[in-house]
C-alpha cells in the first residue's frame, strides 16, 4: 500500500526536486528566491524581513533542499534505484558545498548567511546536522555549539530538528 502511494506521488515529488536541481549554481549552492519571502521561522534574520543586505545564498535553504533530495531518494528507492542513487549523490555534493561556504571553523559552527562571520542561529546548526552536511570530525563541536545557549534559539515549530539531532548525537541526554 505504501509502495502504491509513493508511486502515485512520485511525479509531483520529481518535479519539485528537479526544480531545485536546476537552481544549483556554479558554486554548488542554491540562491535565495528573488522577490520572494524567504521565511524560515519567527526569529531575527530568519523571518524574511531583516535578512542581511545583499544576501544571495543562505545555509538554511540549501540544508532544507538537501534533506528534500535525501527524502526523495529514500521514497524512490523501491521504484527507481538509479534515480535514488543520483539524488543521494546530489545531496552529498550539495552538503559539501554548504559546509565549505558556511562553516566558521574559528567559531565551531555554521553561519546562516555567507556574509556572517560567526554562527548565530540554533536552527542553522541543527539543520546542518539533520541533513548530514557536517563532517564526522566536526559533529561534536557543532553539538556543543547548539548546547552552548549562545545562539538564537529555535521557535517551537522548529525545535523538532534540534531535538532529533540532540537525541541522535548528544551522549548526555541533553534533549530530554
Short mmCIF file of C-alpha atoms in Angstrom, two decimals:
data_model
loop_
_atom_site.label_atom_id
_atom_site.label_comp_id
_atom_site.label_asym_id
_atom_site.label_seq_id
_atom_site.Cartn_x
_atom_site.Cartn_y
_atom_site.Cartn_z
CA UNK A 1 0.00 0.00 0.00
CA UNK A 2 2.79 2.48 0.85
CA UNK A 3 4.54 1.45 -2.34
CA UNK A 4 1.50 2.34 -4.45
CA UNK A 5 1.05 5.65 -2.63
CA UNK A 6 4.73 6.52 -3.18
CA UNK A 7 4.47 5.59 -6.83
CA UNK A 8 1.39 7.80 -7.19
CA UNK A 9 3.14 10.81 -5.62
CA UNK A 10 6.43 10.35 -7.44
CA UNK A 11 5.70 12.61 -10.45
CA UNK A 12 4.89 15.55 -8.15
CA UNK A 13 7.93 14.89 -5.96
CA UNK A 14 10.15 14.52 -9.01
CA UNK A 15 9.03 17.89 -10.41
CA UNK A 16 9.85 19.57 -7.08
CA UNK A 17 13.35 18.09 -6.74
CA UNK A 18 14.09 18.68 -10.43
CA UNK A 19 13.09 22.31 -9.96
CA UNK A 20 15.62 22.69 -7.17
CA UNK A 21 18.25 20.68 -9.02
CA UNK A 22 18.05 23.24 -11.86
CA UNK A 23 18.67 26.06 -9.37
CA UNK A 24 22.08 24.78 -8.24
CA UNK A 25 24.65 27.35 -9.34
CA UNK A 26 28.34 27.09 -10.31
CA UNK A 27 29.42 27.19 -6.64
CA UNK A 28 27.22 24.18 -5.87
CA UNK A 29 24.66 26.18 -3.87
CA UNK A 30 21.07 27.27 -4.45
CA UNK A 31 20.39 31.01 -4.48
CA UNK A 32 17.59 32.54 -2.46
CA UNK A 33 14.44 33.19 -4.43
CA UNK A 34 14.35 36.78 -5.67
CA UNK A 35 11.28 38.82 -4.89
CA UNK A 36 10.01 36.03 -2.64
CA UNK A 37 9.53 35.93 1.09
CA UNK A 38 12.44 33.75 2.29
CA UNK A 39 10.85 32.80 5.63
CA UNK A 40 12.06 30.04 7.95
CA UNK A 41 10.67 31.00 11.35
CA UNK A 42 9.72 33.99 13.51
CA UNK A 43 13.23 34.68 14.78
CA UNK A 44 15.57 37.57 13.97
CA UNK A 45 17.01 37.35 10.44
CA UNK A 46 15.04 34.15 9.70
CA UNK A 47 11.66 35.82 9.30
CA UNK A 48 12.32 37.19 5.80
CA UNK A 49 12.12 40.83 6.92
CA UNK A 50 15.56 41.57 8.35
CA UNK A 51 17.81 39.41 6.19
CA UNK A 52 21.31 40.90 5.86
CA UNK A 53 21.70 43.32 2.94
CA UNK A 54 22.91 41.71 -0.27
CA UNK A 55 22.07 38.14 0.73
CA UNK A 56 22.22 35.78 -2.24
CA UNK A 57 22.76 32.45 -0.53
CA UNK A 58 21.67 31.14 2.82
CA UNK A 59 22.55 27.98 4.64
CA UNK A 60 19.01 27.01 5.61
CA UNK A 61 17.52 26.95 2.11
CA UNK A 62 20.35 24.68 1.00
CA UNK A 63 20.09 22.41 4.06
CA UNK A 64 16.33 22.00 3.65
CA UNK A 65 16.76 21.21 -0.05
CA UNK A 66 19.48 18.67 0.77
CA UNK A 67 17.06 16.98 3.15
CA UNK A 68 14.37 17.02 0.43
CA UNK A 69 16.78 15.35 -2.03
CA UNK A 70 17.51 12.63 0.55
CA UNK A 71 13.81 12.09 1.31
CA UNK A 72 13.01 11.85 -2.39
CA UNK A 73 15.83 9.34 -2.88
CA UNK A 74 14.56 7.23 0.02
CA UNK A 75 10.95 7.24 -1.22
CA UNK A 76 12.13 6.40 -4.73
CA UNK A 77 14.46 3.51 -3.75
CA UNK A 78 11.97 0.66 -4.35
CA UNK A 79 10.77 2.24 -7.59
CA UNK A 80 13.89 3.57 -9.35
CA UNK A 81 17.15 2.71 -7.61
CA UNK A 82 19.32 4.51 -10.18
CA UNK A 83 17.45 7.79 -9.73
CA UNK A 84 17.65 7.33 -5.96
CA UNK A 85 21.41 6.95 -6.19
CA UNK A 86 21.55 10.11 -8.30
CA UNK A 87 19.72 12.18 -5.68
CA UNK A 88 21.73 10.75 -2.78
CA UNK A 89 24.84 11.85 -4.70
CA UNK A 90 23.37 15.30 -5.47
CA UNK A 91 22.60 15.72 -1.76
CA UNK A 92 26.14 14.67 -0.85
CA UNK A 93 27.61 17.25 -3.27
CA UNK A 94 25.24 19.95 -2.02
CA UNK A 95 26.19 19.14 1.58
CA UNK A 96 29.88 19.59 0.76
CA UNK A 97 29.18 22.94 -0.91
CA UNK A 98 27.10 24.10 2.08
CA UNK A 99 29.81 23.08 4.53
CA UNK A 100 32.56 24.74 2.51
CA UNK A 101 30.61 28.00 2.18
CA UNK A 102 29.12 28.40 5.67
CA UNK A 103 31.49 26.65 8.11
CA UNK A 104 33.19 29.06 10.50
CA UNK A 105 35.99 26.96 11.98
CA UNK A 106 37.09 29.61 14.48
CA UNK A 107 33.56 29.57 15.96
CA UNK A 108 32.88 25.83 15.55
CA UNK A 109 29.61 26.30 13.73
CA UNK A 110 27.78 27.47 10.62
CA UNK A 111 26.83 30.98 9.58
CA UNK A 112 23.27 31.34 8.33
CA UNK A 113 24.28 33.79 5.60
CA UNK A 114 27.57 34.00 3.67
CA UNK A 115 28.36 37.48 4.94
CA UNK A 116 28.08 36.44 8.61
CA UNK A 117 31.35 35.94 10.44
CA UNK A 118 30.01 33.60 13.10
CA UNK A 119 27.11 31.25 13.87
CA UNK A 120 24.00 32.94 15.22
CA UNK A 121 21.08 30.50 14.85
CA UNK A 122 20.41 27.20 16.56
CA UNK A 123 18.22 26.19 13.62
CA UNK A 124 21.14 26.51 11.20
CA UNK A 125 23.36 24.23 13.30
CA UNK A 126 20.53 21.75 13.79
CA UNK A 127 19.64 21.60 10.10
CA UNK A 128 23.27 21.09 9.11
CA UNK A 129 23.41 18.09 11.43
CA UNK A 130 19.95 16.89 10.39
CA UNK A 131 20.78 16.85 6.66
CA UNK A 132 24.15 15.16 7.32
CA UNK A 133 26.22 18.05 5.99
CA UNK A 134 28.57 18.19 8.99
CA UNK A 135 31.76 16.19 8.51
CA UNK A 136 32.27 13.48 11.13
CA UNK A 137 35.24 15.29 12.70
CA UNK A 138 33.12 18.43 13.35
CA UNK A 139 29.90 16.88 14.68
CA UNK A 140 30.91 17.06 18.34
CA UNK A 141 31.81 20.74 18.02
CA UNK A 142 28.51 21.57 16.33
CA UNK A 143 26.56 19.72 19.02
CA UNK A 144 28.46 21.70 21.65
CA UNK A 145 27.66 24.92 19.77
CA UNK A 146 23.97 24.00 19.77
CA UNK A 147 24.08 23.30 23.52
CA UNK A 148 26.07 26.47 24.31
CA UNK A 149 22.94 28.65 24.66
CA UNK A 150 24.84 31.41 22.79
CA UNK A 151 22.70 31.11 19.66
CA UNK A 152 19.29 32.49 18.83
CA UNK A 153 17.09 29.53 19.83
CA UNK A 154 14.62 27.82 17.54
CA UNK A 155 10.97 28.67 17.82
CA UNK A 156 8.70 25.86 18.97
CA UNK A 157 7.80 24.87 15.41
CA UNK A 158 11.45 24.20 14.52
CA UNK A 159 12.68 22.58 17.73
CA UNK A 160 11.97 19.16 16.23
CA UNK A 161 15.23 19.44 14.28
CA UNK A 162 17.24 20.31 17.38
CA UNK A 163 15.63 17.53 19.40
CA UNK A 164 16.18 14.95 16.66
CA UNK A 165 19.84 15.92 16.37
CA UNK A 166 20.47 16.01 20.12
CA UNK A 167 18.75 12.67 20.62
CA UNK A 168 20.89 11.13 17.90
CA UNK A 169 24.27 12.71 18.66
CA UNK A 170 24.33 14.02 22.22
CA UNK A 171 25.51 11.45 24.72
CA UNK A 172 24.43 13.37 27.81
CA UNK A 173 20.64 13.18 27.34
CA UNK A 174 20.60 16.94 26.80
CA UNK A 175 17.47 16.74 24.65
CA UNK A 176 15.30 15.27 27.41
#
